[in-house]
Amino acid sequence: MSGTVMGDLMEQPRRRGRTSDAERADRRNEILDVAVDSFREVGFARTTIDAIATAAGVAKRTVYSYFGDKSAVFAAAVARQHSYVENAGSGQSDLLAAAVGIVVALHSDNSIALHRMMIGEALQFPDLAAAFYESGPAKSIAFLEKILLDQHGEEAALCADQLYTLLLGEEHRRRLLGLASEPAPEKARQLAARAMGCVLGSDR
């Protein structure tokens, strides 16, 4: 039996007429969950689209249609960890809420796992490393810059990259080394407030 026919059979139970946007979003997240698990367990090089599709219970062509190639799947997984950018809107977020969102997202188990993997494979996959940076840190720094500009002025906006770095800080390094667990909500807020204080001083 051909791969195409097998793929159709694999996806048949999911079909109940036209797929809604919510169903597509759920399926997309299911695929990303599986992909992140694979990246965590075997790394980027040994992860395959076939394995992702099989574990997610979809056809390989479905993965391609949602994301494209394996690098695009990885970039989408990284971007999802930074989804607070889209959820918060452009420049209207309270800075502390945005900072807490960054701490919570980037100190999470999935973010730490993707970061570890990327550090280990960056030299072998430089294009992937560039995609990682653009999908994650660069987008978040621009997000902070917009909020700082709107709420604290041009001088503060110049410190967006410093604030982002401080929001990761030594706690993030400890997470990467397996020396700390995900911060509880109150700890995340404390880390965010401390980072903001270092950059903005009393002007918060």
XYZ file of C-alpha atoms in Angstrom:
204
model
C 0.000 0.000 0.000
C 1.399 3.396 -0.961
C 2.400 6.048 1.574
C -0.291 8.377 0.213
C -3.046 5.817 0.723
C -1.715 4.994 4.184
C -1.684 8.684 5.004
C -5.308 9.035 3.910
C -6.286 6.095 6.096
C -4.402 7.529 9.056
C -6.276 10.809 8.868
C -9.717 9.460 7.954
C -11.065 9.241 11.560
C -10.327 12.945 12.072
C -12.481 14.112 9.171
C -15.971 15.345 10.007
C -16.629 17.678 7.114
C -14.600 20.826 6.730
C -11.905 21.312 9.391
C -12.537 24.369 11.563
C -9.869 26.905 12.473
C -9.954 25.649 16.055
C -9.430 22.065 14.910
C -6.539 23.128 12.690
C -4.969 25.009 15.584
C -5.351 21.987 17.855
C -3.828 19.678 15.278
C -0.966 22.109 14.686
C -0.238 22.186 18.406
C -0.397 18.399 18.628
C 2.203 18.127 15.873
C 4.427 20.693 17.580
C 4.101 18.862 20.911
C 5.308 15.667 19.262
C 8.111 17.493 17.448
C 9.360 19.144 20.646
C 9.381 15.750 22.391
C 11.487 14.345 19.564
C 13.886 17.297 19.541
C 14.299 16.886 23.286
C 14.892 13.148 23.135
C 17.015 12.616 20.018
C 18.043 16.081 18.802
C 17.429 17.851 15.526
C 19.546 15.689 13.216
C 17.876 12.422 14.261
C 14.341 13.790 14.265
C 12.475 13.048 11.034
C 9.236 14.265 9.505
C 8.182 10.609 9.223
C 8.632 10.096 12.958
C 6.792 13.309 13.802
C 3.883 12.384 11.550
C 3.633 8.841 12.914
C 3.712 9.948 16.545
C 1.144 12.698 15.864
C -1.141 10.285 14.014
C -1.203 12.304 10.800
C 0.105 11.852 7.277
C 3.554 13.146 6.447
C 2.044 15.493 3.878
C -0.006 17.079 6.686
C 3.172 18.073 8.517
C 4.549 19.567 5.314
C 1.318 21.436 4.633
C 1.267 22.979 8.109
C 4.932 23.861 8.393
C 7.135 22.882 5.469
C 10.424 21.126 6.176
C 11.928 20.031 9.501
C 13.697 23.351 10.030
C 10.355 25.125 9.693
C 8.837 22.776 12.273
C 11.628 23.685 14.682
C 11.227 27.423 14.005
C 7.484 27.100 14.645
C 8.171 25.317 17.938
C 10.498 28.126 19.009
C 8.010 30.794 17.915
C 5.283 29.093 19.929
C 7.395 29.442 23.064
C 7.416 33.183 22.358
C 3.680 33.392 21.655
C 3.295 36.021 24.388
C 4.354 38.495 21.670
C 1.223 37.832 19.595
C -1.060 37.319 22.595
C -0.156 40.630 24.185
C -0.701 42.814 21.154
C 1.512 45.610 19.882
C 2.785 48.004 22.482
C -0.322 47.954 24.675
C 0.926 45.510 27.326
C 1.905 46.481 30.807
C 5.677 46.104 30.925
C 5.693 44.006 34.088
C 3.080 41.631 32.651
C 5.148 41.296 29.476
C 8.317 40.689 31.473
C 6.640 38.025 33.600
C 5.328 36.366 30.438
C 8.845 36.170 29.059
C 10.233 34.663 32.266
C 7.463 32.064 32.448
C 7.786 31.106 28.776
C 11.555 30.997 28.474
C 12.225 29.252 31.783
C 9.720 26.500 30.911
C 10.839 22.924 30.372
C 10.137 23.020 26.626
C 12.015 26.275 26.079
C 14.983 25.013 28.058
C 15.023 21.775 26.083
C 14.948 23.593 22.729
C 17.657 25.990 23.893
C 19.913 23.126 25.011
C 19.392 21.344 21.720
C 20.178 24.463 19.709
C 23.380 25.144 21.622
C 24.507 21.593 20.917
C 23.715 21.710 17.199
C 24.252 25.367 16.257
C 27.652 24.851 14.595
C 26.364 21.936 12.533
C 23.168 23.765 11.539
C 23.984 27.501 11.308
C 20.815 28.285 9.352
C 18.772 26.637 12.072
C 20.589 28.700 14.690
C 19.720 31.860 12.749
C 16.067 30.787 12.554
C 16.091 30.074 16.281
C 17.332 33.578 17.005
C 14.910 35.311 14.637
C 11.902 33.275 15.811
C 12.706 33.801 19.465
C 15.107 36.329 20.997
C 14.999 38.877 18.158
C 11.198 38.923 18.130
C 11.008 39.270 21.906
C 13.574 42.068 22.043
C 11.573 43.993 19.425
C 8.450 43.366 21.504
C 10.087 44.811 24.628
C 11.507 47.719 22.651
C 8.025 48.722 21.481
C 6.587 48.625 24.988
C 9.548 50.517 26.461
C 9.282 53.162 23.757
C 5.545 53.614 24.296
C 5.680 53.655 28.083
C 9.145 54.914 29.026
C 10.573 56.772 26.020
C 13.409 56.419 23.554
C 16.224 56.123 26.084
C 14.566 53.180 27.807
C 13.822 51.527 24.457
C 17.556 51.374 23.772
C 17.829 48.992 26.738
C 15.416 46.378 25.374
C 18.162 43.851 24.669
C 19.609 44.359 28.150
C 16.207 43.801 29.736
C 15.691 40.644 27.712
C 19.091 39.331 28.809
C 18.326 40.090 32.452
C 14.959 38.343 32.225
C 16.878 35.165 31.446
C 19.764 35.907 33.794
C 21.626 33.433 35.965
C 18.404 31.586 36.761
C 18.135 30.643 33.094
C 21.741 29.440 33.082
C 20.925 27.295 36.121
C 17.914 25.909 34.265
C 20.076 25.026 31.257
C 22.473 23.182 33.558
C 19.664 21.288 35.264
C 20.320 23.022 38.592
C 16.906 24.671 38.948
C 13.294 23.869 38.143
C 10.622 26.014 36.512
C 9.986 29.121 38.613
C 6.675 29.308 40.438
C 4.450 32.278 39.466
C 5.605 34.446 42.382
C 9.260 33.650 41.670
C 8.733 34.530 37.995
C 7.245 37.872 39.010
C 10.168 38.570 41.328
C 12.698 37.777 38.599
C 10.848 40.048 36.153
C 10.564 42.928 38.611
C 14.237 42.666 39.565
C 15.312 42.743 35.909
C 13.126 45.784 35.257
C 14.576 47.535 38.300
C 18.110 46.982 37.039
C 17.283 48.562 33.673
C 14.800 51.271 34.640
C 15.723 52.037 38.211
C 12.875 53.827 39.962
C 11.184 54.695 36.647
C 8.792 51.731 36.410
